[in-house]
CSV table of C-alpha atoms in Angstrom, one decimal:
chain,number,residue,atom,x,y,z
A,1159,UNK,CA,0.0,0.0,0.0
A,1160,UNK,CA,1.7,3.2,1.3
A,1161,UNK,CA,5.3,2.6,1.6
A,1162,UNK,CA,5.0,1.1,-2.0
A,1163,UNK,CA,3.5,3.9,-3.9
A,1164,UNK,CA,6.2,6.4,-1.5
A,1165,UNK,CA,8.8,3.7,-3.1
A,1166,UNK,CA,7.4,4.1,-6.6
A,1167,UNK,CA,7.6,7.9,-6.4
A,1168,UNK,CA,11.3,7.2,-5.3
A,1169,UNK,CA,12.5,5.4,-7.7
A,1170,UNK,CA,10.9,7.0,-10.5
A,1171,UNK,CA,12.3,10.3,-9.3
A,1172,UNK,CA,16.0,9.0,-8.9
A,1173,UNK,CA,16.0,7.5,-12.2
A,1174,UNK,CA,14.7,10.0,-14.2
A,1175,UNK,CA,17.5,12.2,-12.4
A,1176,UNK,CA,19.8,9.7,-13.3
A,1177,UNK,CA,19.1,9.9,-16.8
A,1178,UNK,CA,18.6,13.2,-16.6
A,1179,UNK,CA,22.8,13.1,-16.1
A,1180,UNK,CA,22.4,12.8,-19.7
A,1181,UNK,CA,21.0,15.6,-20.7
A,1182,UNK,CA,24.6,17.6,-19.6
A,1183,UNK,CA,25.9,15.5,-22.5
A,1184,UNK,CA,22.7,16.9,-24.6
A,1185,UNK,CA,23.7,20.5,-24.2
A,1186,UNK,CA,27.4,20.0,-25.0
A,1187,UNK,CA,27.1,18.3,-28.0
A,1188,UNK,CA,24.1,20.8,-29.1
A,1189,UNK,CA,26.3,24.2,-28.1
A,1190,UNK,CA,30.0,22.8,-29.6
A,1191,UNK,CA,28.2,20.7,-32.5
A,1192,UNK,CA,30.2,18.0,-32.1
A,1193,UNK,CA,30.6,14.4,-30.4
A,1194,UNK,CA,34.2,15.2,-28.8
A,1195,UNK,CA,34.4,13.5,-25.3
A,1196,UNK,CA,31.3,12.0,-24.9
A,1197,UNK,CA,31.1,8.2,-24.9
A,1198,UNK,CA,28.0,6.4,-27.1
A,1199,UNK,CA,27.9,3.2,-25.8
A,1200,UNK,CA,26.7,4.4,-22.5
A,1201,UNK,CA,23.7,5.8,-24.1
A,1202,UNK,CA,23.0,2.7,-26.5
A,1203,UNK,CA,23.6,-0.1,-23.7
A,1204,UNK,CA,20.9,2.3,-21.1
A,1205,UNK,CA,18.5,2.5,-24.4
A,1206,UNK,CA,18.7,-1.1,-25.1
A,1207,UNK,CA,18.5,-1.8,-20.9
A,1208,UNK,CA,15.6,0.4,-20.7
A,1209,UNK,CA,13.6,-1.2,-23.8
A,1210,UNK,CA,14.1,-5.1,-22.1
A,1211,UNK,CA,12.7,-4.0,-18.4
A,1212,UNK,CA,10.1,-2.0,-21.0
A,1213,UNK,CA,9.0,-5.2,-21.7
A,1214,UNK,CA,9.1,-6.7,-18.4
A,1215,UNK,CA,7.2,-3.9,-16.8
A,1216,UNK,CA,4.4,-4.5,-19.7
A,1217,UNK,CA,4.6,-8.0,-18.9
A,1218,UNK,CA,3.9,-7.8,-15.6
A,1219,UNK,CA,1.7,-5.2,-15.5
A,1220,UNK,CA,3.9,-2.7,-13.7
A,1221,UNK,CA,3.1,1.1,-13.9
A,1222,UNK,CA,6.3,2.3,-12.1
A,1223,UNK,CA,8.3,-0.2,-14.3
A,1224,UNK,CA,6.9,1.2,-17.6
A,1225,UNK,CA,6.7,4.9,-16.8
A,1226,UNK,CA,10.5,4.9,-15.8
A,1227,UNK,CA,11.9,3.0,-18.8
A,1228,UNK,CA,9.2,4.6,-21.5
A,1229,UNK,CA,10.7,7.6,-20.6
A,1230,UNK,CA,14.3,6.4,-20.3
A,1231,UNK,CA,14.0,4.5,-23.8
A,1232,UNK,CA,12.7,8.4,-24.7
A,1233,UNK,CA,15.1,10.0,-23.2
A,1234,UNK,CA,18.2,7.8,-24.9
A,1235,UNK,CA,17.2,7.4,-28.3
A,1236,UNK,CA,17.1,11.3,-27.7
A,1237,UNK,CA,20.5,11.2,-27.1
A,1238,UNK,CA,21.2,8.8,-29.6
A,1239,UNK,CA,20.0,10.6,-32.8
A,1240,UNK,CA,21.4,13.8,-31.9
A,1241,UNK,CA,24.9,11.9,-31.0
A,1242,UNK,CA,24.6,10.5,-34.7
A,1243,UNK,CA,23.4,14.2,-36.2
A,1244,UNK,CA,27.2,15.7,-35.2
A,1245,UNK,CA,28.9,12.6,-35.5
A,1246,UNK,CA,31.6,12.6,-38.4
A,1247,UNK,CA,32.1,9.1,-38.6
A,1248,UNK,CA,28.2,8.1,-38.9
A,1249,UNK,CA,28.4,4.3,-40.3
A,1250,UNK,CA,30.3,2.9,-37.1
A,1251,UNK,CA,27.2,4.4,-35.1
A,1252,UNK,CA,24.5,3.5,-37.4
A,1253,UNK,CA,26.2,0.0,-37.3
A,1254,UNK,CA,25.7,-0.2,-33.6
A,1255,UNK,CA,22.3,1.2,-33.5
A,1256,UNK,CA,21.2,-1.6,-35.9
A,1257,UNK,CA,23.2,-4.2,-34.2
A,1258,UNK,CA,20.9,-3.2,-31.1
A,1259,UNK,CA,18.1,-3.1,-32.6
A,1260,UNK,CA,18.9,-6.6,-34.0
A,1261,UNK,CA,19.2,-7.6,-30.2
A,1262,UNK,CA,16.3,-5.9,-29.4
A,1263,UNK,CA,14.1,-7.5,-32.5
A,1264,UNK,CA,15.4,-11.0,-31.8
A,1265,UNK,CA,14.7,-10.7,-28.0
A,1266,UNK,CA,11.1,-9.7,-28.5
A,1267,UNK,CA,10.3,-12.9,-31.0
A,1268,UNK,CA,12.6,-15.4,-28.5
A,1269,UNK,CA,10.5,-14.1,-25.5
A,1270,UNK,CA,7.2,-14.0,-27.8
A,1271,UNK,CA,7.1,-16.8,-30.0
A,1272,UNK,CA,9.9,-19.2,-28.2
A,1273,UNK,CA,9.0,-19.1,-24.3
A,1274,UNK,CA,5.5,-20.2,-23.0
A,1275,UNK,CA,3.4,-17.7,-21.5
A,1276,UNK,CA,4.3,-19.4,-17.7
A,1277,UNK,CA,7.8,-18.8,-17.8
A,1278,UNK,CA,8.2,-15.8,-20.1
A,1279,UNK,CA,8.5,-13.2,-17.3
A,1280,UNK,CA,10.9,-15.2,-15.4
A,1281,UNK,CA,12.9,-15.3,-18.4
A,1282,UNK,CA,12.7,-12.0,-19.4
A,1283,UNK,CA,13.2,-10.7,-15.5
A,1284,UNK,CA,16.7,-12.9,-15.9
A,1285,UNK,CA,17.4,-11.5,-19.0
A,1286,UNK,CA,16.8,-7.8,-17.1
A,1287,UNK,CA,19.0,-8.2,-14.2
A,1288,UNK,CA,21.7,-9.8,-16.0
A,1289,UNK,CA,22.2,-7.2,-18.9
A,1290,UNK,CA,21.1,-4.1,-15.8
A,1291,UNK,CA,24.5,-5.9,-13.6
A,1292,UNK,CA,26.9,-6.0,-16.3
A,1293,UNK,CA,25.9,-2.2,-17.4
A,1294,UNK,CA,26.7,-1.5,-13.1
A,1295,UNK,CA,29.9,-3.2,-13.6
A,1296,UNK,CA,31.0,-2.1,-17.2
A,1297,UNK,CA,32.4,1.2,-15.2
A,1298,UNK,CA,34.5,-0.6,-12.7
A,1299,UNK,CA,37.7,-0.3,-15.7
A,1300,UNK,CA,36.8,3.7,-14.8
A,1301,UNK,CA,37.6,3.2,-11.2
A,1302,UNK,CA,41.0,1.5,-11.7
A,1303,UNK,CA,41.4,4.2,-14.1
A,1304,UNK,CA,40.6,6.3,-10.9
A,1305,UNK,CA,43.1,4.5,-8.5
A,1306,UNK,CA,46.2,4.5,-11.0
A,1307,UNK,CA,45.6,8.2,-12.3
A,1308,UNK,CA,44.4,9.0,-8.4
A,1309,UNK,CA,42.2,11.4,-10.1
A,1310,UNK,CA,38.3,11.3,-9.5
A,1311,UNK,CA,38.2,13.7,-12.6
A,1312,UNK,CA,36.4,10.9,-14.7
A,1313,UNK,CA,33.4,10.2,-12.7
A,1314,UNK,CA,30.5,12.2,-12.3
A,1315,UNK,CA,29.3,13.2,-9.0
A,1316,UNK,CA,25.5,14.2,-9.5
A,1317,UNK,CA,25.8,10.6,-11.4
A,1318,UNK,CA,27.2,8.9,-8.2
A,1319,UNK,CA,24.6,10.2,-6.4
A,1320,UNK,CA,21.4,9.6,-8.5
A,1321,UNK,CA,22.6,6.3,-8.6
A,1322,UNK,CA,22.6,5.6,-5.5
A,1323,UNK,CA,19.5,6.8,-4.6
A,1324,UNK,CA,17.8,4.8,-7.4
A,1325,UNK,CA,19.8,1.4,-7.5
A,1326,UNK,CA,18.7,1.6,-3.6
A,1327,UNK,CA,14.9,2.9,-4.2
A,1328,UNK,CA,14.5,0.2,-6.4
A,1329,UNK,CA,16.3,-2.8,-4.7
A,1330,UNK,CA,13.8,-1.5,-1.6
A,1331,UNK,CA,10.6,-1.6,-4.4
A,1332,UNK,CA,11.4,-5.4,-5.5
A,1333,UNK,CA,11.8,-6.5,-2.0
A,1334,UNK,CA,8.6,-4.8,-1.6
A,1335,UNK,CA,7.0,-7.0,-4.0
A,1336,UNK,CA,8.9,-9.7,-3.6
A,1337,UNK,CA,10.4,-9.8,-7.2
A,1338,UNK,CA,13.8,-10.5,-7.6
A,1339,UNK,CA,14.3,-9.5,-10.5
A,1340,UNK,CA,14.4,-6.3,-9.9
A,1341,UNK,CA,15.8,-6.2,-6.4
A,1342,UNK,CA,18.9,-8.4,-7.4
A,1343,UNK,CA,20.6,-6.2,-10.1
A,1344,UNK,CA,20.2,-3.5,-8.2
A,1345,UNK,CA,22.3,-4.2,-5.0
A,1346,UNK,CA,25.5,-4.2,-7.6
A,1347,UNK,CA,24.3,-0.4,-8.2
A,1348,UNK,CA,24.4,0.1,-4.6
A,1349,UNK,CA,27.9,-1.0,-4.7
A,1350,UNK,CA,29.6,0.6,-7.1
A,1351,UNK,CA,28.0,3.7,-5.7
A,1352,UNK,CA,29.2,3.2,-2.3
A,1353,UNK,CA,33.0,2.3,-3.8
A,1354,UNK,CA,32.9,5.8,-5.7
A,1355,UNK,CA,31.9,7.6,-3.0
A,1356,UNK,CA,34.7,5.8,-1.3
A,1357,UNK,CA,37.3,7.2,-4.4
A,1358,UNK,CA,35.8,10.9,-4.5
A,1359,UNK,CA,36.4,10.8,-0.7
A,1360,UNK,CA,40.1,9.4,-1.2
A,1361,UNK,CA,41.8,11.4,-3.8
């Protein structure tokens, strides 16, 4: 009842602030007109990430699920198409896009036409925490990076944060509803977080 619609309200608040990181990426590339310095695969893995718990949330019949990731999906393919307007080099982007998009395609029919309707939302909720831990952990290269430059000058603060919050929102949200599926890949959020913080505070 309460404490999960004050959860709900948590989590979709810290995650659209951390997407919302994004959008400082969105008005550097629209004021210099170019793609210097920022990363793309950030953006495509979130988008794809976003479209699979899209699908779960549907699934399941989860508002808070949908509304967050509709608007993440939204919010990255955003970022996406204006990444690939100022890109020079635009077939080695297009090329991922479509390589996603592949992913995303083939997903859908596996999960639709392959999996019985009894186990497709366990499937799919695997499928979700799997791909949602490996995108936590893909940064950990940027925290050696951090302890052999002892230089906190590639992470982002407001990013640390905002993670936090949400990774921990939403691992409270699944235990709520006793899905692990989203409590699970959430906890490695609340990790990395936690070792940043630890990195900011250190050098």
């Amino acid at each position: 009842g309460m404490a999960l619609s004050v959860l709900a309200g948590l989590c979709l608040a810290a995650t659209l602030a951390m997407f919302a990181t994004g959008l400082s990426d969105l008005r550097q590339m629209l004021a210099t007109k170019s793609v210097e310095n920022i990363q793309f695969l950030p953006f495509l893995t979130t988008d794809a990430n976003n479209l699979s718990w899209l699908g779960y949330g549907c699934l399941k019949g989860d508002g808070t699920v949908i509304t967050v990731n509709a608007i993440g999906a939204a919010l990255q393919t955003l970022y996406i198409l204006v990444y690939l307007y100022y890109s020079p080099a635009k077939r080695p982007v297009l090329l991922q896009v479509l390589l996603l998009l592949a992913v995303v395609v083939t997903g859908c029919g596996y999960f639709t036409i392959l999996v019985d309707t009894g186990t497709r939302l366990a499937h799919l909720g695997l499928f979700c925490s799997v791909f949602t831990i490996s995108m936590y952990l893909s940064p950990l290269a940027d925290l050696a990076k951090v302890i052999r430059s002892k230089s906190t000058r590639c992470l982002s603060f407001p990013l640390t944060v905002t993670t936090l919050v949400a990774s921990s929102s939403w691992t409270l949200y699944g235990l709520q509803l006793h899905d692990p599926y989203i409590t699970v890949p959430n906890v490695p959020g609340i990790i990395t977080s936690l070792v940043r913080f630890w990195l900011f505070q250190r050098y």
